[in-house]
CSV table of C-alpha atoms in Angstrom, one decimal:
chain,number,residue,atom,x,y,z
A,1,MET,CA,-26.2,-8.4,7.7
A,2,LEU,CA,-29.8,-9.7,7.3
A,3,ASN,CA,-29.4,-9.3,3.6
A,4,MET,CA,-26.2,-11.4,3.7
A,5,MET,CA,-27.9,-14.1,5.7
A,6,PHE,CA,-30.8,-14.2,3.3
A,7,LEU,CA,-28.5,-14.4,0.3
A,8,CYS,CA,-26.4,-17.1,2.0
A,9,GLY,CA,-29.5,-19.0,2.7
A,10,GLN,CA,-30.5,-18.8,-0.8
A,11,ALA,CA,-27.0,-20.0,-1.9
A,12,GLN,CA,-27.4,-23.0,0.3
A,13,THR,CA,-30.5,-24.0,-1.5
A,14,GLU,CA,-29.0,-23.3,-4.9
A,15,THR,CA,-29.3,-26.4,-7.0
A,16,ALA,CA,-26.8,-25.5,-9.8
A,17,ASP,CA,-23.9,-27.9,-9.9
A,18,TRP,CA,-21.0,-25.5,-9.4
A,19,GLN,CA,-18.5,-28.4,-9.7
A,20,GLN,CA,-19.3,-28.6,-13.4
A,21,GLN,CA,-17.5,-25.3,-14.1
A,22,ARG,CA,-14.8,-24.9,-11.5
A,23,HIS,CA,-12.4,-22.9,-13.6
A,24,ASP,CA,-12.9,-19.3,-14.3
A,25,LEU,CA,-10.8,-17.0,-16.6
A,26,GLN,CA,-11.6,-13.4,-16.8
A,27,VAL,CA,-10.3,-10.1,-18.2
A,28,GLY,CA,-11.2,-6.8,-16.7
A,29,ILE,CA,-10.8,-3.0,-17.0
A,30,GLY,CA,-10.9,-0.7,-14.0
A,31,THR,CA,-10.4,2.9,-12.9
A,32,PRO,CA,-6.7,3.5,-12.3
A,33,PHE,CA,-7.0,5.7,-9.2
A,34,VAL,CA,-5.1,3.5,-6.8
A,35,ALA,CA,-2.6,2.5,-9.5
A,36,GLY,CA,-2.1,6.2,-10.2
A,37,LEU,CA,-1.2,6.7,-6.5
A,38,TYR,CA,1.4,4.0,-6.7
A,39,VAL,CA,3.1,5.5,-9.7
A,40,GLY,CA,2.4,9.0,-8.7
A,41,ASN,CA,4.4,8.5,-5.6
A,42,TYR,CA,7.6,8.2,-7.5
A,43,LEU,CA,6.8,11.2,-9.6
A,44,HIS,CA,6.4,13.2,-6.4
A,45,TYR,CA,10.0,12.8,-5.6
A,46,ALA,CA,11.0,13.9,-9.1
A,47,GLY,CA,9.1,17.1,-8.4
A,48,TYR,CA,6.2,16.6,-10.7
A,49,GLY,CA,3.4,14.2,-10.0
A,50,PRO,CA,0.4,13.2,-12.0
A,51,LEU,CA,-2.2,13.3,-9.3
A,52,TRP,CA,-0.8,16.2,-7.2
A,53,TRP,CA,1.8,18.7,-8.0
A,54,ILE,CA,4.3,20.2,-5.6
A,55,PRO,CA,6.7,22.7,-7.0
A,56,SER,CA,10.3,21.6,-6.9
A,57,ASN,CA,11.1,24.4,-4.6
A,58,GLN,CA,14.0,23.1,-2.7
A,59,ALA,CA,17.2,25.0,-3.3
A,60,GLY,CA,18.9,22.0,-4.8
A,61,TYR,CA,16.5,22.0,-7.7
A,62,TRP,CA,17.1,25.7,-8.6
A,63,LEU,CA,20.0,24.6,-10.7
A,64,GLY,CA,18.1,22.0,-12.6
A,65,ARG,CA,16.2,22.4,-15.8
A,66,ASP,CA,12.6,23.6,-15.1
A,67,VAL,CA,10.3,21.2,-16.7
A,68,TYR,CA,6.6,20.3,-16.8
A,69,ARG,CA,4.6,17.3,-18.0
A,70,GLY,CA,2.5,17.7,-21.0
A,71,THR,CA,-0.9,16.1,-21.4
A,72,SER,CA,-0.6,12.7,-19.8
A,73,PHE,CA,-2.7,9.6,-19.9
A,74,ILE,CA,-3.2,7.0,-17.2
A,75,SER,CA,-4.2,3.8,-18.7
A,76,PRO,CA,-7.2,1.9,-17.3
A,77,ALA,CA,-6.2,-0.8,-14.9
A,78,LEU,CA,-6.2,-4.0,-17.0
A,79,SER,CA,-6.3,-7.3,-15.4
A,80,VAL,CA,-6.4,-11.0,-16.2
A,81,SER,CA,-7.5,-13.4,-13.5
A,82,TYR,CA,-7.8,-17.1,-13.1
A,83,ARG,CA,-9.8,-18.7,-10.3
A,84,TYR,CA,-10.6,-22.1,-9.2
A,85,GLN,CA,-13.7,-22.8,-7.2
A,86,VAL,CA,-12.8,-24.9,-4.2
A,87,ALA,CA,-16.2,-24.8,-2.5
A,88,ARG,CA,-19.7,-23.6,-3.3
A,89,TRP,CA,-18.8,-20.3,-1.6
A,90,CYS,CA,-15.2,-19.9,-2.3
A,91,LYS,CA,-12.8,-19.4,-5.2
A,92,VAL,CA,-9.0,-19.0,-5.1
A,93,GLY,CA,-6.8,-17.9,-7.9
A,94,VAL,CA,-4.3,-15.4,-9.2
A,95,THR,CA,-4.6,-12.0,-10.8
A,96,LEU,CA,-2.2,-10.2,-13.1
A,97,SER,CA,-2.8,-6.5,-13.5
A,98,TYR,CA,-1.3,-3.6,-15.3
A,99,ALA,CA,-1.7,0.2,-15.2
A,100,GLY,CA,0.5,2.9,-16.7
A,101,THR,CA,1.0,6.6,-17.0
A,102,TYR,CA,2.5,8.1,-20.0
A,103,ALA,CA,3.6,11.7,-20.6
A,104,ALA,CA,6.2,13.8,-22.4
A,105,VAL,CA,8.3,16.2,-20.4
A,106,PHE,CA,8.9,19.7,-21.7
A,107,ASP,CA,11.2,22.5,-20.8
A,108,ARG,CA,9.0,25.1,-19.2
A,109,VAL,CA,10.8,28.1,-20.8
A,110,THR,CA,11.4,26.9,-24.3
A,111,ASN,CA,8.6,24.3,-24.5
A,112,GLU,CA,11.1,21.9,-26.0
A,113,LYS,CA,10.4,18.3,-25.5
A,114,VAL,CA,13.2,17.0,-23.3
A,115,GLY,CA,12.2,13.5,-22.1
A,116,ARG,CA,9.4,11.3,-20.9
A,117,VAL,CA,7.9,10.2,-17.7
A,118,ASP,CA,6.3,6.8,-18.1
A,119,ASP,CA,5.3,4.4,-15.4
A,120,HIS,CA,4.2,0.8,-15.8
A,121,LEU,CA,2.7,-0.8,-12.7
A,122,ILE,CA,2.5,-4.5,-12.8
A,123,SER,CA,1.0,-6.6,-10.0
A,124,ILE,CA,0.6,-10.3,-9.5
A,125,MET,CA,-1.6,-11.3,-6.6
A,126,PRO,CA,-3.1,-14.4,-5.1
A,127,THR,CA,-6.8,-14.0,-4.9
A,128,VAL,CA,-9.7,-15.3,-2.8
A,129,GLN,CA,-13.3,-14.7,-3.5
A,130,PHE,CA,-16.3,-15.4,-1.3
A,131,LEU,CA,-19.6,-16.0,-3.0
A,132,TRP,CA,-22.7,-14.7,-1.3
A,133,LEU,CA,-25.0,-15.9,-4.0
A,134,HIS,CA,-24.4,-18.6,-6.5
A,135,ARG,CA,-27.1,-19.1,-9.0
A,136,LYS,CA,-27.2,-20.5,-12.5
A,137,TYR,CA,-26.8,-17.1,-14.1
A,138,VAL,CA,-25.9,-14.7,-11.3
A,139,GLU,CA,-23.2,-14.5,-8.7
A,140,LEU,CA,-22.7,-12.0,-5.9
A,141,TYR,CA,-19.3,-12.0,-4.2
A,142,SER,CA,-16.6,-10.1,-2.3
A,143,GLY,CA,-12.9,-10.8,-2.4
A,144,VAL,CA,-9.4,-9.8,-1.5
A,145,SER,CA,-6.0,-10.0,-3.3
A,146,ILE,CA,-2.6,-9.2,-1.8
A,147,GLY,CA,0.6,-9.7,-3.7
A,148,TYR,CA,3.6,-8.1,-5.4
A,149,SER,CA,3.6,-4.9,-7.4
A,150,PHE,CA,6.4,-3.1,-9.2
A,151,SER,CA,6.5,0.0,-11.3
A,152,THR,CA,9.1,0.8,-13.8
A,153,GLY,CA,9.7,3.2,-16.6
A,154,PRO,CA,11.7,6.3,-17.6
A,155,TYR,CA,11.5,9.6,-16.0
A,156,TYR,CA,13.2,12.9,-16.9
A,157,ASP,CA,15.7,13.9,-14.2
A,158,GLU,CA,15.9,17.7,-14.2
A,159,MET,CA,19.2,17.9,-12.4
A,160,LEU,CA,21.0,15.3,-14.7
A,161,GLN,CA,18.9,16.5,-17.6
A,162,LYS,CA,18.3,13.1,-19.1
A,163,ASN,CA,15.9,10.2,-18.9
A,164,ILE,CA,16.6,7.7,-16.2
A,165,VAL,CA,14.9,4.3,-15.9
A,166,TYR,CA,13.7,3.4,-12.4
A,167,THR,CA,12.1,0.5,-10.7
A,168,GLU,CA,10.1,0.6,-7.5
A,169,HIS,CA,8.6,-2.3,-5.5
A,170,TYR,CA,5.3,-2.3,-3.7
A,171,CYS,CA,2.7,-4.4,-1.9
A,172,GLY,CA,-0.1,-4.7,-4.3
A,173,PHE,CA,-3.7,-5.2,-3.2
A,174,GLN,CA,-7.3,-5.3,-4.3
A,175,VAL,CA,-10.3,-5.5,-2.0
A,176,THR,CA,-13.6,-6.1,-3.7
A,177,GLY,CA,-16.5,-4.9,-1.6
A,178,ILE,CA,-19.2,-6.2,-3.9
A,179,GLY,CA,-19.1,-7.9,-7.3
A,180,VAL,CA,-21.7,-9.3,-9.6
A,181,LYS,CA,-21.4,-11.7,-12.4
A,182,ALA,CA,-24.1,-12.4,-14.9
A,183,GLY,CA,-24.1,-15.1,-17.4
A,184,LYS,CA,-23.4,-18.8,-17.6
A,185,LYS,CA,-20.2,-20.0,-19.5
A,186,TRP,CA,-19.5,-16.5,-20.8
A,187,TYR,CA,-20.4,-13.8,-18.3
A,188,GLY,CA,-20.0,-10.2,-17.7
A,189,PHE,CA,-19.0,-8.7,-14.3
A,190,ALA,CA,-18.8,-5.4,-12.5
A,191,GLU,CA,-17.0,-4.8,-9.1
A,192,LEU,CA,-16.8,-2.0,-6.6
A,193,GLY,CA,-13.7,-2.0,-4.4
A,194,ILE,CA,-10.3,-0.5,-4.0
A,195,GLY,CA,-6.9,-1.5,-5.2
A,196,VAL,CA,-4.6,-1.8,-8.2
A,197,GLN,CA,-7.4,-3.2,-10.3
A,198,GLY,CA,-9.6,-0.2,-9.8
A,199,CYS,CA,-12.3,1.2,-7.6
A,200,LEU,CA,-14.8,0.4,-10.3
A,201,SER,CA,-14.0,-2.4,-12.7
A,202,ALA,CA,-15.9,-4.4,-15.3
A,203,GLY,CA,-15.2,-7.0,-17.8
A,204,PHE,CA,-16.0,-10.5,-19.0
A,205,GLY,CA,-15.0,-14.1,-18.3
A,206,TYR,CA,-15.3,-17.6,-19.2
A,207,ARG,CA,-16.2,-20.6,-16.9
A,208,PHE,CA,-14.9,-24.0,-17.9
A,209,ASN,CA,-14.0,-27.4,-16.5
A,210,ASN,CA,-11.0,-29.4,-17.4
A,211,ASN,CA,-13.4,-32.2,-18.3
A,212,SER,CA,-14.0,-31.8,-22.0
A,213,ASN,CA,-17.6,-33.0,-21.6
A,214,ASN,CA,-18.5,-29.9,-19.9
B,1,MET,CA,-27.4,-3.4,-19.9
B,2,LYS,CA,-25.4,-1.9,-22.8
B,3,LYS,CA,-26.2,1.6,-21.4
B,4,TYR,CA,-24.7,0.6,-18.1
B,5,ILE,CA,-21.6,-0.9,-19.6
B,6,PHE,CA,-21.1,2.3,-21.7
B,7,VAL,CA,-21.4,4.5,-18.5
B,8,ILE,CA,-18.9,2.3,-16.6
B,9,LEU,CA,-16.4,2.3,-19.5
B,10,THR,CA,-16.8,6.1,-19.9
B,11,ILE,CA,-16.1,6.6,-16.1
B,12,ILE,CA,-13.0,4.4,-16.4
B,13,LEU,CA,-11.5,6.2,-19.4
B,14,ILE,CA,-12.2,9.7,-18.1
B,15,SER,CA,-10.7,9.0,-14.8
B,16,GLY,CA,-7.4,8.2,-16.5
B,17,CYS,CA,-6.7,11.6,-18.0
B,18,THR,CA,-4.6,14.2,-16.2
B,19,ARG,CA,-2.9,17.3,-17.3
B,20,GLU,CA,-0.3,19.6,-15.8
B,21,GLU,CA,-0.3,23.2,-16.9
B,22,ARG,CA,2.8,24.8,-18.2
B,23,GLY,CA,2.3,27.7,-15.9
B,24,GLN,CA,4.3,30.9,-15.9
B,25,LEU,CA,7.6,30.5,-17.7
B,26,THR,CA,9.6,32.2,-15.0
B,27,GLN,CA,8.3,30.0,-12.2
B,28,ARG,CA,11.8,28.8,-11.3
B,29,GLY,CA,13.1,32.3,-11.2
B,30,HIS,CA,10.1,33.2,-9.0
B,31,GLU,CA,11.0,30.4,-6.5
B,32,ILE,CA,14.6,31.7,-6.3
B,33,CYS,CA,13.6,35.3,-5.8
B,34,SER,CA,11.0,34.3,-3.3
B,35,ALA,CA,13.6,32.5,-1.2
B,36,TRP,CA,15.8,35.6,-1.3
B,37,ASN,CA,12.9,37.8,-0.4
B,38,THR,CA,11.8,35.6,2.5
B,39,ALA,CA,15.4,35.7,3.8
B,40,VAL,CA,15.6,39.4,3.6
B,41,ASP,CA,12.1,39.8,5.1
B,42,ALA,CA,13.1,37.5,8.0
B,43,ILE,CA,16.2,39.6,8.8
B,44,LEU,CA,14.4,42.9,8.6
B,45,THR,CA,11.2,41.8,10.3
B,46,ASP,CA,12.6,39.6,13.0
B,47,ASP,CA,16.0,41.2,13.7
B,48,VAL,CA,16.4,44.7,12.5
B,49,ASN,CA,13.0,46.2,13.1
B,50,PRO,CA,12.7,44.9,16.7
B,51,ALA,CA,15.9,46.7,17.5
B,52,PHE,CA,14.5,50.0,16.3
B,53,VAL,CA,11.2,49.4,18.2
B,54,LEU,CA,13.1,48.4,21.3
B,55,ASN,CA,15.0,51.6,21.0
B,56,ALA,CA,11.8,53.5,21.0
B,57,TRP,CA,10.6,51.4,24.0
B,58,ILE,CA,13.7,52.2,26.0
B,59,ILE,CA,13.3,56.0,25.6
B,60,SER,CA,9.6,56.0,26.2
B,61,ASP,CA,7.7,56.5,29.4
B,62,GLU,CA,5.6,53.7,30.9
B,63,ALA,CA,2.4,54.7,29.2
B,64,GLU,CA,4.1,54.8,25.8
B,65,ARG,CA,5.8,51.5,26.5
B,66,TYR,CA,2.5,49.7,26.8
B,67,ILE,CA,1.4,51.1,23.5
B,68,ILE,CA,4.6,49.9,21.8
B,69,GLU,CA,4.4,46.5,23.4
B,70,ASP,CA,0.8,46.0,22.4
B,71,ARG,CA,1.4,47.1,18.8
B,72,TYR,CA,4.7,45.6,18.0
B,73,PHE,CA,5.4,42.8,20.5
B,74,PRO,CA,1.9,41.4,21.2
B,75,GLN,CA,3.3,37.9,21.6
B,76,TYR,CA,6.5,38.8,23.5
B,77,LYS,CA,7.6,40.2,26.8
B,78,ILE,CA,10.5,42.6,27.0
B,79,ARG,CA,12.9,41.8,29.8
B,80,GLN,CA,16.1,43.6,30.7
B,81,VAL,CA,18.8,40.9,30.9
B,82,ASP,CA,21.6,43.1,32.1
B,83,ALA,CA,22.7,46.8,31.9
B,84,THR,CA,22.9,46.8,28.1
B,85,THR,CA,21.0,43.7,27.0
B,86,TYR,CA,17.3,43.2,26.5
B,87,GLY,CA,15.4,39.9,25.6
B,88,LEU,CA,12.2,39.3,23.8
B,89,TYR,CA,10.6,36.4,25.6
B,90,LYS,CA,7.9,34.1,24.4
B,91,GLY,CA,6.9,32.4,27.6
B,92,ALA,CA,10.1,31.5,29.4
B,93,GLU,CA,12.1,31.2,26.1
B,94,PRO,CA,14.1,34.0,24.9
B,95,TYR,CA,13.1,34.6,21.2
B,96,SER,CA,15.9,37.1,20.6
B,97,THR,CA,18.4,39.0,22.6
B,98,ILE,CA,19.4,42.6,21.8
B,99,ASN,CA,22.6,44.1,23.0
B,100,THR,CA,22.5,47.9,22.9
B,101,HIS,CA,26.1,48.3,24.1
B,102,GLY,CA,24.7,51.2,26.2
B,103,THR,CA,23.8,53.3,23.3
B,104,HIS,CA,20.7,54.4,21.5
B,105,ILE,CA,20.4,53.1,18.0
B,106,THR,CA,20.0,56.7,16.8
B,107,ASP,CA,23.4,57.6,18.1
B,108,GLU,CA,25.9,58.0,15.4
B,109,GLY,CA,28.5,55.2,15.7
B,110,ALA,CA,26.2,53.1,17.9
B,111,VAL,CA,26.4,49.3,17.3
B,112,TRP,CA,23.6,47.1,18.3
B,113,THR,CA,23.7,43.3,18.1
B,114,VAL,CA,20.6,41.2,17.7
B,115,THR,CA,20.8,37.5,18.3
B,116,ASN,CA,17.8,35.6,17.1
B,117,HIS,CA,17.6,32.3,19.0
B,118,PHE,CA,15.0,30.9,16.6
B,119,GLY,CA,16.6,32.0,13.4
B,120,TYR,CA,17.5,28.4,12.7
B,121,SER,CA,13.9,27.3,13.0
B,122,TYR,CA,12.9,29.3,10.0
B,123,ALA,CA,12.5,26.3,7.7
B,124,ILE,CA,12.6,28.6,4.7
B,125,PHE,CA,15.7,30.5,5.8
B,126,PRO,CA,18.3,27.9,6.6
B,127,ILE,CA,21.3,30.1,6.5
B,128,VAL,CA,22.4,29.5,10.1
B,129,GLU,CA,22.6,26.4,12.2
B,130,GLU,CA,21.9,27.9,15.5
B,131,ASP,CA,21.5,31.5,16.5
B,132,ARG,CA,21.4,34.2,13.9
B,133,THR,CA,23.3,37.3,14.8
B,134,VAL,CA,22.8,40.7,13.0
B,135,SER,CA,24.9,43.8,13.7
B,136,ILE,CA,23.3,47.2,13.2
B,137,THR,CA,25.7,50.1,13.0
B,138,ASN,CA,24.6,53.7,12.9
B,139,LEU,CA,26.5,55.4,10.1
B,140,GLY,CA,24.9,58.8,10.7
B,141,ASN,CA,22.5,60.7,8.5
B,142,ASP,CA,19.7,58.1,9.3
B,143,GLN,CA,21.7,55.4,7.7
B,144,TRP,CA,22.6,52.0,9.3
B,145,ALA,CA,24.8,49.2,8.2
B,146,ILE,CA,23.3,45.8,8.5
B,147,ALA,CA,25.7,42.9,8.8
B,148,LEU,CA,24.7,39.2,9.2
B,149,ASP,CA,27.0,37.0,11.2
B,150,SER,CA,26.0,33.5,10.5
B,151,ALA,CA,28.4,31.3,12.3
B,152,GLY,CA,26.9,28.1,11.0
B,153,PHE,CA,27.1,29.0,7.4
B,154,PRO,CA,29.7,31.6,7.0
B,155,GLN,CA,28.9,31.9,3.3
B,156,SER,CA,25.8,33.9,4.3
B,157,VAL,CA,26.6,37.5,4.5
B,158,THR,CA,24.9,40.9,4.1
B,159,HIS,CA,26.6,44.2,3.2
B,160,TRP,CA,23.5,46.3,3.5
B,161,THR,CA,22.9,50.0,4.1
B,162,LEU,CA,19.5,50.9,5.4
B,163,SER,CA,18.7,54.5,4.7
B,164,LEU,CA,15.6,56.0,6.2
B,165,GLU,CA,14.1,59.0,4.4
B,166,ARG,CA,13.4,60.7,7.7
B,167,PHE,CA,13.1,58.9,11.0
B,168,THR,CA,10.0,60.7,12.2
B,169,ASN,CA,8.3,58.1,14.4
B,170,HIS,CA,11.5,56.8,15.9
B,171,CYS,CA,10.0,53.3,16.1
B,172,SER,CA,9.2,50.8,13.4
B,173,ILE,CA,11.2,51.2,10.2
B,174,PHE,CA,8.4,49.8,8.2
B,175,ALA,CA,6.3,52.9,9.1
B,176,GLU,CA,9.0,55.0,7.2
B,177,ASN,CA,10.1,55.2,3.6
B,178,PHE,CA,13.5,53.5,3.5
B,179,THR,CA,15.9,52.1,1.0
B,180,LEU,CA,18.0,49.0,1.3
B,181,SER,CA,21.2,48.9,-0.8
B,182,GLY,CA,24.2,46.7,-1.0
B,183,ASP,CA,25.0,43.1,-1.8
B,184,GLY,CA,25.6,39.7,-0.1
B,185,ALA,CA,25.1,36.0,-0.3
B,186,PHE,CA,22.7,33.5,1.2
B,187,ALA,CA,23.5,29.9,1.6
B,188,PHE,CA,20.7,27.3,1.3
B,189,PRO,CA,21.4,23.7,2.2
B,190,VAL,CA,20.1,21.1,-0.2
B,191,ASP,CA,17.3,18.9,1.3
B,192,SER,CA,17.3,15.2,2.0
B,193,TYR,CA,15.4,14.2,-1.1
B,194,TRP,CA,18.0,16.0,-3.2
B,195,GLU,CA,20.8,14.3,-1.3
B,196,MET,CA,19.2,10.9,-1.7
B,197,GLN,CA,19.1,11.3,-5.5
B,198,TYR,CA,22.3,13.2,-6.2
B,199,GLY,CA,24.6,12.4,-3.3
B,200,SER,CA,25.2,13.8,0.1
B,201,THR,CA,26.9,17.2,0.3
B,202,ASP,CA,27.7,19.8,2.9
B,203,GLU,CA,28.0,22.4,0.2
B,204,PRO,CA,24.9,24.7,0.2
B,205,VAL,CA,23.4,26.2,-2.8
B,206,MET,CA,24.5,29.8,-2.9
B,207,GLN,CA,22.6,33.0,-3.9
B,208,HIS,CA,25.1,35.8,-4.6
B,209,TYR,CA,23.1,39.0,-5.1
B,210,THR,CA,23.5,42.7,-5.7
B,211,LEU,CA,20.9,45.3,-5.3
B,212,GLU,CA,21.4,47.1,-8.5
B,213,ARG,CA,18.8,49.7,-7.6
B,214,PRO,CA,18.1,50.0,-3.9
B,215,MET,CA,14.9,48.2,-2.7
B,216,GLN,CA,12.5,50.8,-1.5
B,217,ASN,CA,10.0,50.3,1.3
B,218,ASP,CA,6.7,52.2,1.2
B,219,ALA,CA,5.8,53.5,4.6
B,220,ASN,CA,2.9,51.4,6.0
B,221,ASP,CA,1.3,50.6,9.2
B,222,GLY,CA,4.6,49.5,10.6
B,223,ASN,CA,4.3,45.8,10.7
B,224,LYS,CA,5.4,44.6,7.3
B,225,LEU,CA,7.8,45.0,4.5
B,226,LYS,CA,6.3,46.6,1.4
B,227,TRP,CA,8.6,46.9,-1.6
B,228,GLU,CA,7.7,49.6,-4.0
B,229,ASP,CA,10.8,49.9,-6.1
B,230,GLY,CA,14.2,48.3,-6.5
B,231,LYS,CA,16.1,45.9,-8.7
B,232,LEU,CA,17.8,42.7,-7.6
B,233,SER,CA,20.3,40.7,-9.6
B,234,LEU,CA,21.3,37.3,-8.3
B,235,THR,CA,23.3,34.2,-9.3
B,236,VAL,CA,22.5,30.8,-8.0
B,237,SER,CA,25.5,28.4,-8.0
B,238,HIS,CA,26.6,25.0,-6.7
B,239,SER,CA,29.7,23.1,-7.8
B,240,GLY,CA,29.0,20.7,-10.7
B,241,TYR,CA,26.1,22.6,-12.1
B,242,GLU,CA,25.8,25.5,-14.4
B,243,SER,CA,25.0,28.7,-12.5
B,244,VAL,CA,21.7,30.4,-13.0
B,245,ASP,CA,21.1,34.2,-13.2
B,246,VAL,CA,17.8,35.8,-12.2
B,247,VAL,CA,16.8,39.4,-12.1
B,248,MET,CA,13.9,40.8,-10.1
B,249,GLU,CA,12.7,44.3,-10.6
B,250,VAL,CA,10.0,45.8,-8.3
B,251,LEU,CA,7.8,47.7,-10.6
B,252,ALA,CA,5.2,48.7,-8.0
B,253,TYR,CA,3.7,47.2,-4.9
B,254,PHE,CA,2.5,43.7,-6.0
B,255,HIS,CA,4.2,44.0,-9.4
B,256,TYR,CA,7.5,42.1,-9.6
B,257,GLY,CA,9.2,41.7,-13.0
B,258,ILE,CA,11.2,38.5,-12.9
B,259,THR,CA,13.7,37.6,-15.7
B,260,TYR,CA,14.8,34.0,-15.9
B,261,ARG,CA,16.6,32.4,-18.9
B,262,GLY,CA,15.9,35.4,-21.0
B,263,VAL,CA,12.2,35.6,-20.3
B,264,THR,CA,10.6,38.3,-18.3
B,265,GLU,CA,7.2,38.1,-16.6
B,266,VAL,CA,5.3,40.1,-14.0
B,267,TRP,CA,4.2,38.4,-10.8
B,268,ASP,CA,1.8,39.8,-8.3
B,269,ARG,CA,3.5,38.3,-5.2
B,270,ILE,CA,6.8,37.3,-4.0
B,271,GLY,CA,8.0,35.3,-1.0
B,272,ASP,CA,6.1,32.9,1.3
B,273,THR,CA,6.1,30.3,-1.4
B,274,VAL,CA,9.3,28.5,-0.6
B,275,TYR,CA,9.6,26.0,2.1
B,276,TYR,CA,12.5,23.8,3.2
B,277,GLU,CA,12.1,20.3,4.8
């Protein structure tokens, strides 16, 4: 708390003119853990999940084709964000993020490839950021985003024995505990938090003003 | 700075990789046989064996009764309900009721009826809706017919013959070498997830089975089923789906050969791996 007060005090005495670069566009890449939970939820019902695995041991599934996922890949959580600085200590904006899982599905007995299980989680979220420190080259901040997410993609249905395309809807979120930006117009950033953009994320961005003189 | 960026990106990329192992090829067959074995184990352990132990308790003196209660019914109290009926109580709740019909189970022609009031609560053994009733009929020559009467799911039946090699201890059947032969069927309702995806149905998934070679219990401390030999052949069916055949051969204790879709593998355990929600 003392630290925050100290940093806020410093922010108050900051002389940089934040109004010169109120627009902020950034792209980021993050760990997909939470995104994996979202898409994994659906796979759980299908009997084979990417993050945990529960055998499809209900009697109804005994008559289905016994399948398993091959090597799968969960993409990093990719995001594009735009923010507008409304005050020295506050930015608002919107974030678009994507994370996906991709895997082939194989018959367990014959090892024949029978289908796919892919999930694409897309989120669009209004965002607000609170700056603790706003200096010429460094910013420290926290933030929160809450919005709409949906996942879609094919999965192999072992009872119907064919690929089905599904869509699920969720509440998307991202809470950034602490973030740091370094740079002036072009900057790099790293964040620790939790949500669809990742627990650990990093990337780069560009600050600009709609006034061409800046 | 570049080093930190490299570390962060490496963590991000590694965290995205997952892999599911193919596992044993007869996994589905193992699940099916496990469900069968769990059902059989439930009937023998919770219904049939208590009847034999109760028979020993009835003919014992008071000192021996304490020993039997401590060893085989440590969690239950035995109460005589009426002239021919006894109850196993857990607290004030009757766990099962056993009607001797005024006979000893060792009398040729004797028919005992065991009603398990918690049979339905076996999540893994959903073949009855309420009470599960098993009739035990003495056929003579240390053989008993075991018949399941499942009012809720009349498709579930057993036509078993339990043959004791020699009934020396006159108490737990698990303490004796015995064989179980016959055939039958078990009905397993589909679960709610399944119905959500493929439609609501009252039709259970059926296991029709035959013991091609009698299942043989190896005498043990008297508290558990211990298959040592036997061969089971079963067919799983449900309308609208192609039926599945599975064969399980008990090669030795802890060695179960399971054949599923033409592939045979040996498993080191069976049962207790299937649950029902």
